[in-house]
Short mmCIF file of C-alpha atoms in Angstrom, two decimals:
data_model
loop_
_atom_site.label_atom_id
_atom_site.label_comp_id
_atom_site.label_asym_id
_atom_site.label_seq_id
_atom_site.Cartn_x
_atom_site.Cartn_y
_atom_site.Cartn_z
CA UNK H 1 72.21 121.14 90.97
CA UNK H 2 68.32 121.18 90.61
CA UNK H 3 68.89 117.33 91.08
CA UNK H 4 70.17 117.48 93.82
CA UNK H 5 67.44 119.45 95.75
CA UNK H 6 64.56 116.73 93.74
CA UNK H 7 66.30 113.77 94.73
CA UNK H 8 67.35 115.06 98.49
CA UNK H 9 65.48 112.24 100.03
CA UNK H 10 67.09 109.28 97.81
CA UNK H 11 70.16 110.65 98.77
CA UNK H 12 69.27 110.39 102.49
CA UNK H 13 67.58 107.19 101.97
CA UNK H 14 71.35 105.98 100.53
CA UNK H 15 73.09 107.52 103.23
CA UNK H 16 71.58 105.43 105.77
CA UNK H 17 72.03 102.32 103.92
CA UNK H 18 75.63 103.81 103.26
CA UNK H 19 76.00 104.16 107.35
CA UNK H 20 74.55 100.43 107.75
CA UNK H 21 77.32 98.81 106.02
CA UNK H 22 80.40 101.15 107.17
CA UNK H 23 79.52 101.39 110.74
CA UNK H 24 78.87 98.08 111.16
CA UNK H 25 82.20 97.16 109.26
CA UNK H 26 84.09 100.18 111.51
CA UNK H 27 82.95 98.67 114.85
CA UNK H 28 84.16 94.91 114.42
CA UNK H 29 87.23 95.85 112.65
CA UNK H 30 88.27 97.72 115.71
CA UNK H 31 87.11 95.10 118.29
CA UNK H 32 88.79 92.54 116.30
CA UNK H 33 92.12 94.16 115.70
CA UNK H 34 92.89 95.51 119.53
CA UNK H 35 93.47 92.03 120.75
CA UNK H 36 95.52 91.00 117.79
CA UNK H 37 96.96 94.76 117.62
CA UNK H 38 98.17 93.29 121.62
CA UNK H 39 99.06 90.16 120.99
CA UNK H 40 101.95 91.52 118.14
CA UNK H 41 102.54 94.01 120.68
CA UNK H 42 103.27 90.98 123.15
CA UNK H 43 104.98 88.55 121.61
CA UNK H 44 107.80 89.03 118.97
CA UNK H 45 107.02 85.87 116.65
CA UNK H 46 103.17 87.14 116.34
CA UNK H 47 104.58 90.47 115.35
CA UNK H 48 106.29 89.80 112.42
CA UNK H 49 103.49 87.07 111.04
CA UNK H 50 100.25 89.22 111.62
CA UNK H 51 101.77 92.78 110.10
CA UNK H 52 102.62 90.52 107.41
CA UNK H 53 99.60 89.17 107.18
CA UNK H 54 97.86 92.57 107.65
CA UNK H 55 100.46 93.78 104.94
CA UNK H 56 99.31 91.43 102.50
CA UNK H 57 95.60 91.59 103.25
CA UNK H 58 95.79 95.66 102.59
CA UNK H 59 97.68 94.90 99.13
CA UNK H 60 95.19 93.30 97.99
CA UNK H 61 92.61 95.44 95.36
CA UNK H 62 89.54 95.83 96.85
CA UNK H 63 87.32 95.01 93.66
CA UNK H 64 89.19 91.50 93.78
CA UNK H 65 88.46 90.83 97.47
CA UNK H 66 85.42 92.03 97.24
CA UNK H 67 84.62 88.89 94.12
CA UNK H 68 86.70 86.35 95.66
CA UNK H 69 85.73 86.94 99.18
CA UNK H 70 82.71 84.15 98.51
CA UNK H 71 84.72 81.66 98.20
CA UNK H 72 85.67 81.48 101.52
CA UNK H 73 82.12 82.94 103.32
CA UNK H 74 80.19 81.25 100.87
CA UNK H 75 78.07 84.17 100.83
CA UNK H 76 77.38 85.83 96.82
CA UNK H 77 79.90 87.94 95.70
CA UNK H 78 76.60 90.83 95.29
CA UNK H 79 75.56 90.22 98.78
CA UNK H 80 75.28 93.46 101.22
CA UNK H 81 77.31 90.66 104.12
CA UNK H 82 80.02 90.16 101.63
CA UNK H 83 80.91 93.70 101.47
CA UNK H 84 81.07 94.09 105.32
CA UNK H 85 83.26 91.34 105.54
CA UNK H 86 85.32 93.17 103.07
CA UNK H 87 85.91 96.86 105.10
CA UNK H 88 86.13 94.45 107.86
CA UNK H 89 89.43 92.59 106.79
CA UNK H 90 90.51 95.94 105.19
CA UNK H 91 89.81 97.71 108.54
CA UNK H 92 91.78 95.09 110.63
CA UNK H 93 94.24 95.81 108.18
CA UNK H 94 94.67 99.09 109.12
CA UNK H 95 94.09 99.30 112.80
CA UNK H 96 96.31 95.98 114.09
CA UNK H 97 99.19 98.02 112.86
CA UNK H 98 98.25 101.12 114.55
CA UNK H 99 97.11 99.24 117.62
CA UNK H 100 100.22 97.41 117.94
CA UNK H 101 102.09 100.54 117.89
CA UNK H 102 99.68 102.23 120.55
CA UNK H 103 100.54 99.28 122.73
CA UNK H 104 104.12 99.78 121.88
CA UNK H 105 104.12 103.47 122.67
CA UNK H 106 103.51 103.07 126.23
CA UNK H 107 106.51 103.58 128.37
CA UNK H 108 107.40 100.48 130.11
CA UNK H 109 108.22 102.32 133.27
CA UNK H 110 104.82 103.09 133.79
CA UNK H 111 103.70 99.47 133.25
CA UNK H 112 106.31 98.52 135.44
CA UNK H 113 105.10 101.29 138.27
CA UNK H 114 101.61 100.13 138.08
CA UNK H 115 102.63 96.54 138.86
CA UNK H 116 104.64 97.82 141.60
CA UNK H 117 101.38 99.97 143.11
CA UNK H 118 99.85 96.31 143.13
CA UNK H 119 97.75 96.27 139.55
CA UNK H 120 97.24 92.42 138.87
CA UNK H 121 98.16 92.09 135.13
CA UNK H 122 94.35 92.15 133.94
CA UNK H 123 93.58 95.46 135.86
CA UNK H 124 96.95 96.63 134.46
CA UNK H 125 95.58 96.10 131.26
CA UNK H 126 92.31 97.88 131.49
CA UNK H 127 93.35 100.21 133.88
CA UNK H 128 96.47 101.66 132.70
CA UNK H 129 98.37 100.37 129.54
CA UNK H 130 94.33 100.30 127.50
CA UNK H 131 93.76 103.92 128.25
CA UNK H 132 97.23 105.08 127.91
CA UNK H 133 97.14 103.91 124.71
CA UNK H 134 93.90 104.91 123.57
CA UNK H 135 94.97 108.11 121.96
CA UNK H 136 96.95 106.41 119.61
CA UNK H 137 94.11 104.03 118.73
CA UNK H 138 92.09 106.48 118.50
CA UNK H 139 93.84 107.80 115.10
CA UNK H 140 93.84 104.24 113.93
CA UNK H 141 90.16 104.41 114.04
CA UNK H 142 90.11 108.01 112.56
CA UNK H 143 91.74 106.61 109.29
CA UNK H 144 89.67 102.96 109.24
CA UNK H 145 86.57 105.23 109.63
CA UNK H 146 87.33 107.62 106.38
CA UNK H 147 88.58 104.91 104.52
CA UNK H 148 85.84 102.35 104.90
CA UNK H 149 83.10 105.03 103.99
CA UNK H 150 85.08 105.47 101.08
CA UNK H 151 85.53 102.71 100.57
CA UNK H 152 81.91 100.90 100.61
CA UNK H 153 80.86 102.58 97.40
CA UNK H 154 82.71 100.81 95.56
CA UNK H 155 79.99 98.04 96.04
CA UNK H 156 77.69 99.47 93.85
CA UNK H 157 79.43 97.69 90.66
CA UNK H 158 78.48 94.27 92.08
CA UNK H 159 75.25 95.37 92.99
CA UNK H 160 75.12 96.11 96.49
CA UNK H 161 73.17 99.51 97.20
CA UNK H 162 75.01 102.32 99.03
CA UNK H 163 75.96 106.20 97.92
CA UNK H 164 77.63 104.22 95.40
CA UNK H 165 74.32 103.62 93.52
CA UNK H 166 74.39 107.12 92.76
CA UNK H 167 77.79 107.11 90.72
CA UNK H 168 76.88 103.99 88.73
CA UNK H 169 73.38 105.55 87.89
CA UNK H 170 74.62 108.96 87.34
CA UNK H 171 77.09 107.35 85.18
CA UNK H 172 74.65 105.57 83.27
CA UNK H 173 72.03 108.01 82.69
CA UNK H 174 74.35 111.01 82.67
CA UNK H 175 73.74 112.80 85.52
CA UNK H 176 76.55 114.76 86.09
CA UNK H 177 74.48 116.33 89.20
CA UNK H 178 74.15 113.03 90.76
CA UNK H 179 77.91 111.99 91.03
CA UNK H 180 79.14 114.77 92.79
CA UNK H 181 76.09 114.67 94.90
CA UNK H 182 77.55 111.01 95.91
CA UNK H 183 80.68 112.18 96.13
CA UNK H 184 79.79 115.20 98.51
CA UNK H 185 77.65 113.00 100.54
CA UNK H 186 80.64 110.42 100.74
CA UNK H 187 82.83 112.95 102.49
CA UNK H 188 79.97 114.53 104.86
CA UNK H 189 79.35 110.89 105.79
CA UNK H 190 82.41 110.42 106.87
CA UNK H 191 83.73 114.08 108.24
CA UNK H 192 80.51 113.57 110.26
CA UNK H 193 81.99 110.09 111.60
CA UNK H 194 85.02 111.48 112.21
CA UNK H 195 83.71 114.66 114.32
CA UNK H 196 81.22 112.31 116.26
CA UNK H 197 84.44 109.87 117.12
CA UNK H 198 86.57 112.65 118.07
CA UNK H 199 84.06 114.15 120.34
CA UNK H 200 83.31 110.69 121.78
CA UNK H 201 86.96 109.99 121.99
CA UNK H 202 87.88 113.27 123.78
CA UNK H 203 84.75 112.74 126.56
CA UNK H 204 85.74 109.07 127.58
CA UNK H 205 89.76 109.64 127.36
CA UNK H 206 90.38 113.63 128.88
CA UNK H 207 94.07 112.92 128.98
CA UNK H 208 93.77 112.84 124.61
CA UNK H 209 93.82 116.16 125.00
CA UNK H 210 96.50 118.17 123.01
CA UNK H 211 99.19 118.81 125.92
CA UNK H 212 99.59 115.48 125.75
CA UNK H 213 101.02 115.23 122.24
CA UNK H 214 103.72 117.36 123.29
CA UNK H 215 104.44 115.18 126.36
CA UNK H 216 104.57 112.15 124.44
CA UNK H 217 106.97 113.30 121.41
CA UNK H 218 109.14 114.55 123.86
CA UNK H 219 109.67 111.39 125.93
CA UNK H 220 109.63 109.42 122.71
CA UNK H 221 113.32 111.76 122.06
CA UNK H 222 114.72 113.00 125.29
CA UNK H 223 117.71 114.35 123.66
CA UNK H 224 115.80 116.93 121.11
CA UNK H 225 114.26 117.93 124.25
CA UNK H 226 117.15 119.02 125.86
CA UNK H 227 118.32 120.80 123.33
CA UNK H 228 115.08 122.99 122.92
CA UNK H 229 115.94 124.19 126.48
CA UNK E 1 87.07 75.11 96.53
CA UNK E 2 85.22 73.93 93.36
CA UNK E 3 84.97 77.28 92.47
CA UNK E 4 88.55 77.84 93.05
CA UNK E 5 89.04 75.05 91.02
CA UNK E 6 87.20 76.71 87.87
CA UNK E 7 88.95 79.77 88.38
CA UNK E 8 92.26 78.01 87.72
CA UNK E 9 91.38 76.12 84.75
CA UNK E 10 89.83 79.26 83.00
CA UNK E 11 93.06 81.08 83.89
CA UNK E 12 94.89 77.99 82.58
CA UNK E 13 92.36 77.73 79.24
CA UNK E 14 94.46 78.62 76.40
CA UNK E 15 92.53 80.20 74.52
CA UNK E 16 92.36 83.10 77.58
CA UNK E 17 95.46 83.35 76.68
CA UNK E 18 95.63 84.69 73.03
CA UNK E 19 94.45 87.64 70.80
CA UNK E 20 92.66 90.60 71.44
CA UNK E 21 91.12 90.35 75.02
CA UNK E 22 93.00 87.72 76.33
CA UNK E 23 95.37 87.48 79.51
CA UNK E 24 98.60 88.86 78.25
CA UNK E 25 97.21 91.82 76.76
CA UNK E 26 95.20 92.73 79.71
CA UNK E 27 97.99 92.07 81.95
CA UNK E 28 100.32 94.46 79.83
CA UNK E 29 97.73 97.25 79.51
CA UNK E 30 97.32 96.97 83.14
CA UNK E 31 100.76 97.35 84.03
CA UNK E 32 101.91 100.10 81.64
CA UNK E 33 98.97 102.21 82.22
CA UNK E 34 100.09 101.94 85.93
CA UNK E 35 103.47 102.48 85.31
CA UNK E 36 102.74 106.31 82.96
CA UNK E 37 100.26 107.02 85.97
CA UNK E 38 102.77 106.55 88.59
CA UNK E 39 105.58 108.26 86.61
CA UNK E 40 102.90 111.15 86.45
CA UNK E 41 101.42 111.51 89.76
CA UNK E 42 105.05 110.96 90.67
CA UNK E 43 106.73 113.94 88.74
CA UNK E 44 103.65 116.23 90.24
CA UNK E 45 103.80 115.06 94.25
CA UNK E 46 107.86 114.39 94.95
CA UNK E 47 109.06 117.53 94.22
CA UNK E 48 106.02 119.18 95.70
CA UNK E 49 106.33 116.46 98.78
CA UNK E 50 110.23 117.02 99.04
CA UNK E 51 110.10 120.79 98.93
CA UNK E 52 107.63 120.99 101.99
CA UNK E 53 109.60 118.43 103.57
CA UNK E 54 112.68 120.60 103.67
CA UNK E 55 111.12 123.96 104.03
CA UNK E 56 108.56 122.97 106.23
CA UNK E 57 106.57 125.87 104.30
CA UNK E 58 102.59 124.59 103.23
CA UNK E 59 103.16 121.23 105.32
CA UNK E 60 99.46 122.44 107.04
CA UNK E 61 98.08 122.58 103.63
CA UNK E 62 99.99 119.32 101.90
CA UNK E 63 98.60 117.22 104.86
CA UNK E 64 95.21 118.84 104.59
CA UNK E 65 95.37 118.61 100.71
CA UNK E 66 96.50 114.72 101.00
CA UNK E 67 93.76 113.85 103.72
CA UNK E 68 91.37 115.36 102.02
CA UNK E 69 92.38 113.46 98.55
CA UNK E 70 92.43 110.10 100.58
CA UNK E 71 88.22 111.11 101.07
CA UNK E 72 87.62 110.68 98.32
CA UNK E 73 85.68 107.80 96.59
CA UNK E 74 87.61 106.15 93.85
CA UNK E 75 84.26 104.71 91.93
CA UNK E 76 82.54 108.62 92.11
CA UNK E 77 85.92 110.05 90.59
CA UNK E 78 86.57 107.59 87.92
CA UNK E 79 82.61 108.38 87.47
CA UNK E 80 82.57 111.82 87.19
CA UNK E 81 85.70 111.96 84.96
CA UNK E 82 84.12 109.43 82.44
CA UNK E 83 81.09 111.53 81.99
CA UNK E 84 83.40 114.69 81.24
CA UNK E 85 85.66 112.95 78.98
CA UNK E 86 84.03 109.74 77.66
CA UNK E 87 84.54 105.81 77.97
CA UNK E 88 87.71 105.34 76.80
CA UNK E 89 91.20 105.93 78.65
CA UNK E 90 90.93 109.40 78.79
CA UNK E 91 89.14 109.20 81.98
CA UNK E 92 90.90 106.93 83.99
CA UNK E 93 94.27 108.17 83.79
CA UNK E 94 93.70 111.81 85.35
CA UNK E 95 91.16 109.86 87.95
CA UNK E 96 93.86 107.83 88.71
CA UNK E 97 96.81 110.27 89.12
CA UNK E 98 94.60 112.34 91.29
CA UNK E 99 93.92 109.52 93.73
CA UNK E 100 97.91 107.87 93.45
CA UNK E 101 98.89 111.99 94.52
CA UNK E 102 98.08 111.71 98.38
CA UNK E 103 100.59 108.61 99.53
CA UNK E 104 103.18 109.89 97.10
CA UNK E 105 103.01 113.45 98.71
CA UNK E 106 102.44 112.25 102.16
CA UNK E 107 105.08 109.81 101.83
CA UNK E 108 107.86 112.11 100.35
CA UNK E 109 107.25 115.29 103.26
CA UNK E 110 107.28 112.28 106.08
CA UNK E 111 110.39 110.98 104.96
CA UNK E 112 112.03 114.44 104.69
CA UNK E 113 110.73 115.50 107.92
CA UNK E 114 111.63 112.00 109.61
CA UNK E 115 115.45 112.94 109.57
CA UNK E 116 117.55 115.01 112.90
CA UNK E 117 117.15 118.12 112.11
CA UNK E 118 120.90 118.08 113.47
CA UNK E 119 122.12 116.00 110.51
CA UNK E 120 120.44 118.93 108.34
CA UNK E 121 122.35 121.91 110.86
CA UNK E 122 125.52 119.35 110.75
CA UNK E 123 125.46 119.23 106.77
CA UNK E 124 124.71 122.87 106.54
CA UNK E 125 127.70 123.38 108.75
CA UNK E 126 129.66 121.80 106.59
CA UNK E 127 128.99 124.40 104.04
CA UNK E 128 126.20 122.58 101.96
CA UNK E 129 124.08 124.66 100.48
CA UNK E 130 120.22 124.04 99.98
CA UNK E 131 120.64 121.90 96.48
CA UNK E 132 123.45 119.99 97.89
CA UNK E 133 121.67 119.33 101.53
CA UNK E 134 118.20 118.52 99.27
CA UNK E 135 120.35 115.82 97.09
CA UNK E 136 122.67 114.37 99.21
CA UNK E 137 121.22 114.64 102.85
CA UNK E 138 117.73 114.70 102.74
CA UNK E 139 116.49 112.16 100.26
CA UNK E 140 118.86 109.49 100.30
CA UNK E 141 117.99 109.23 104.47
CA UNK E 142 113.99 109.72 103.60
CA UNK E 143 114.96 107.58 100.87
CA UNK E 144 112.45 104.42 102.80
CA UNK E 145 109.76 106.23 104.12
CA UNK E 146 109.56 107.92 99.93
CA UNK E 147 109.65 104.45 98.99
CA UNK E 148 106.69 103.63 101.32
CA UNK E 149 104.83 106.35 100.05
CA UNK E 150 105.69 105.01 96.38
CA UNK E 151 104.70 101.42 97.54
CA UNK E 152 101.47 102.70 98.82
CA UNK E 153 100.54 105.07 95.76
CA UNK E 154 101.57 102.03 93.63
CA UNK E 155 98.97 99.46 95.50
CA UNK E 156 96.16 102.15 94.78
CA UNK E 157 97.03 102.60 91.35
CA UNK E 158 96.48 98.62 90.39
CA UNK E 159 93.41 98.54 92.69
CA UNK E 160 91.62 101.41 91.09
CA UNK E 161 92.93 100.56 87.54
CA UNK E 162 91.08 97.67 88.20
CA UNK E 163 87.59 99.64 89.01
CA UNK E 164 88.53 101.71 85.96
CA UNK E 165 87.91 98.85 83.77
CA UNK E 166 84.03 99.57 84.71
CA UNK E 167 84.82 103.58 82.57
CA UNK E 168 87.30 101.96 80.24
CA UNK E 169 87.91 98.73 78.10
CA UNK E 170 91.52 97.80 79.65
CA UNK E 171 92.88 95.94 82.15
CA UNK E 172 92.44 93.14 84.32
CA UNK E 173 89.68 94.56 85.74
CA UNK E 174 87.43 93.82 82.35
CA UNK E 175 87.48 90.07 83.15
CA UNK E 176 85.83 90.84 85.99
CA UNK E 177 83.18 93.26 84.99
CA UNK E 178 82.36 90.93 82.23
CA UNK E 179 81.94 88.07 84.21
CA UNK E 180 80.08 90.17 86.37
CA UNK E 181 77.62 90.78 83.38
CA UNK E 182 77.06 87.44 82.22
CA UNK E 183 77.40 85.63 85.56
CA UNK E 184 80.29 83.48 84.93
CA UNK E 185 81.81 83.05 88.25
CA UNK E 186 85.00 81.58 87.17
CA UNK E 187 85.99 84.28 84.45
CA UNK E 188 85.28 86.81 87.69
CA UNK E 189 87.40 84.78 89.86
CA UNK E 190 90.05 83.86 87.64
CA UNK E 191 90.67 88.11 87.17
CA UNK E 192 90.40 88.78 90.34
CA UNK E 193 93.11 85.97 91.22
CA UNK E 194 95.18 87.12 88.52
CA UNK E 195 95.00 91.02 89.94
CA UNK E 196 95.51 90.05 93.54
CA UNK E 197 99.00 88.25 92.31
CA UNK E 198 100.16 90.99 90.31
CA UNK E 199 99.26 93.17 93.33
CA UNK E 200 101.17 90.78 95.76
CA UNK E 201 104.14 90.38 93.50
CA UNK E 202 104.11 94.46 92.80
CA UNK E 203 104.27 94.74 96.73
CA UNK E 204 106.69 92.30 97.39
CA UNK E 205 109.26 93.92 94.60
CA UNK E 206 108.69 97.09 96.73
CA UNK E 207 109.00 95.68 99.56
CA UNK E 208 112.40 94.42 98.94
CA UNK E 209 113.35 97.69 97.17
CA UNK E 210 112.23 99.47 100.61
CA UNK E 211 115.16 97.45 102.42
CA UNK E 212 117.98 97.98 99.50
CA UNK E 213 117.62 101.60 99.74
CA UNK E 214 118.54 102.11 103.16
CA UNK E 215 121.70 103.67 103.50
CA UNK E 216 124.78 102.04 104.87
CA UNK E 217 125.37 103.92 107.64
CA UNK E 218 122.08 104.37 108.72
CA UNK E 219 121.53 100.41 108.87
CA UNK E 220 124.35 100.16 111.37
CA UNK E 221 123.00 102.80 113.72
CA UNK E 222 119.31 101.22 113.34
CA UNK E 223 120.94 97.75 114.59
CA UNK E 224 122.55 99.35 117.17
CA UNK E 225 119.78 101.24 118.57
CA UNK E 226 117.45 97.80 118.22
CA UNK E 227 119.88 96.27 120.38
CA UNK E 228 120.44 98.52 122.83
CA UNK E 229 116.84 99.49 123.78
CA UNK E 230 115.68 96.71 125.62
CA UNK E 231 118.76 96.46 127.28
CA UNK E 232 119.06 99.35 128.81
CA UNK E 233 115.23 100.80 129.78
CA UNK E 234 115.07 104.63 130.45
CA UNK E 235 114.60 103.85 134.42
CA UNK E 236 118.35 105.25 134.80
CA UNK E 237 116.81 108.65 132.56
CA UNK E 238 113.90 109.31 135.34
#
């Protein structure tokens, strides 16, 4: 453990790079996969071809991606950009899924009621069916968020530096101290995400809150409803 | 596409494809080291999975136990488990069945839980007892969503194997670390080809296998409920 308290500020130092290449990879994974999480929601053909797609892209191993990924970016397979592309595709993976089923989940009566209150379809969008199904995005992003830190260290065998580093060098010099440092600050990394997105999520969506679960398993199965009462 | 190009024709070289090292070998360790992990991590997290499923007992502390699992980073745990017991195969394999545990688990309480509790009550009725509702109720209707969970845990398995071939000298994952090494692009790309078809193929056999398992009856309700849906929206409900 003395390591661990001699080497604090590498560790810090590879936290931040960690955070540089997940958030980044976090943030246009989500912003990508909404739109395409709506248009499956939207239209039946798209449906079936991007969770395919999606499918596929999340089968694939991410050691593989990660090497054959150049071929398409033309970036090098040990390049920092070439890992970010990677979460990214593995995040879209995750969230379009997710996303479509948040746009799913919205009851089309009160789609229908806000066109009938006079919502033009765009400010139905943002105002109403977005938010509504927030929540449920929301937990996509929970998982892509966990996942990519995770999953980022994995760049450290082609090169790239990230908390990674530390299993590959504890590895190599025999450091048992140093792995489960990297492995400890993996999982504060990304509890810490989590919290943060959580809190955020709560202030800018109040109706998250947990009364709402109830509400929405219970419309989602009138009939076990009733016979609670 | 040049480089996909010299990919192909080192996976086509022949001489990749005999003796020690070469592409069948690899491909065989790779899948029957999968297969004994699976069949391990399997045996540990069904029953566990099924049991909390049906007794609802410890399902705070098998999601809790399963998200925390999925935290973890493969490369630190296939690490930390080669330092303690040495390059060799050792290490992988009780990396590995630690990190195949949480979609197994996850998979096989979901698909317990995801059944009417009044098909349980109805069976139970019926004078099933717990064994009986377990065996002949329970799983065969979770049957899919187990399935999933298997699919999933399967997927990880051949990824990480792959990474494990950085701790260990087996797999497909060696062409690719050695390529790594001495910078030949194609060897990399050629493994890395040959891992993302054997992944593809793996998940398309499940996939399939997801479908077949589905019970009868339950198909036949599932079509029905498809169909009526969107043809009659809840407005008459509210």
């Amino acid at each position: 453990m003395n390591w661990i308290w001699s080497n604090l500020d590498r560790v810090g130092e590879l936290m931040l790079v960690h955070l540089a290449l997940s958030v980044p990879a976090i943030i246009l994974s989500f912003v990508v996969s909404v739109p395409i999480g709506w248009l499956a929601h939207r239209y039946r053909w798209a449906s079936g071809v991007l969770l395919s797609l999606c499918a596929l892209l999340y089968a694939i191993p991410s050691l593989a991606l990660l090497i054959a990924l150049p071929v398409f970016t033309g970036q090098r397979a040990t390049s920092p950009v070439n890992l970010v592309v990677a979460l990214t595709l593995y995040g879209i993976a995750v969230i379009v899924r997710t996303a479509a089923d948040a746009f799913d989940a919205v009851e089309r009566d009160v789609l229908q009621s806000a066109t009938a209150v006079g919502y033009s379809t765009a400010g139905r969008f943002w105002g109403v069916h977005l938010p509504l199904a927030g929540p449920v995005l929301l937990s996509g992003l929970r998982v892509v968020i966990v996942s990519t830190v995770s999953l980022a260290t994995v760049g450290a065998v082609t090169g790239v530096q990230s908390l990674g580093s530390l299993f590959t060098d504890g590895l190599q010099r025999g450091i048992q101290a140093e792995i489960i440092a990297g492995i400890l600050a993996t999982i504060v990394l990304a509890v810490v995400l989590d919290g943060l997105t959580v809190a955020v999520g709560r202030m800018v969506m109040p109706w998250s809150r947990p009364g709402m679960e109830a509400a929405r398993s219970s419309s989602a199965s009138p009939v076990e409803q009733a016979d609670a009462a | 596409m040049n480089l996909v190009l010299d990919a192909i024709a080192w996976i086509l070289d022949p001489t990749n494809w005999e003796g020690v090292g070469g592409i069948p070998q690899r491909l065989w360790e790779h899948l029957w080291i999968s297969a004994v992990i699976l069949l391990i991590a399997a045996a540990i997290a069904l029953p566990v999975g099924v049991l909390v499923g049906h007794t609802g007992r410890g399902r705070e502390a098998a999601v809790t136990v399963s998200g925390a699992l999925r935290a973890l980073p493969t490369l630190g745990v296939l690490s930390l488990f080669a330092l303690w017991l040495g390059i060799g195969l050792r290490a992988p394999i009780p990396a590995l069945v630690i990190l195949a545990i949480p979609p197994l688990l996850a998979g096989a309480y979901a698909g317990i839980e995801s059944i009417d509790r009044r098909i349980v009550d109805a069976a139970r009725a019926m004078g099933m007892n717990e064994r009986q509702i377990v065996g002949k109720v329970e799983v065969p209707l979770g049957l899919p969503i187990i399935v999933g969970g298997i699919r999933s845990a399967t997927l990880q398995i051949i990824a990480t194997a792959t990474l494990a071939a950085y701790v260990a000298d087996f797999g497909l994952g060696r062409f690719i670390f050695s390529g790594l090494k001495t910078r030949d692009y194609a060897e990399m790309l050629g493994g890395s080809i040959l891992v993302i078809v054997l992944a593809l193929v793996v998940d398309g056999a499940f996939a399939l296998t997801q479908r077949l398992v589905v019970p009868a009856g339950v198909r036949a309700t599932r079509f029905t409920e498809l169909r009526s849906r969107p043809a009659r929206p809840r407005a008459a409900v509210g």
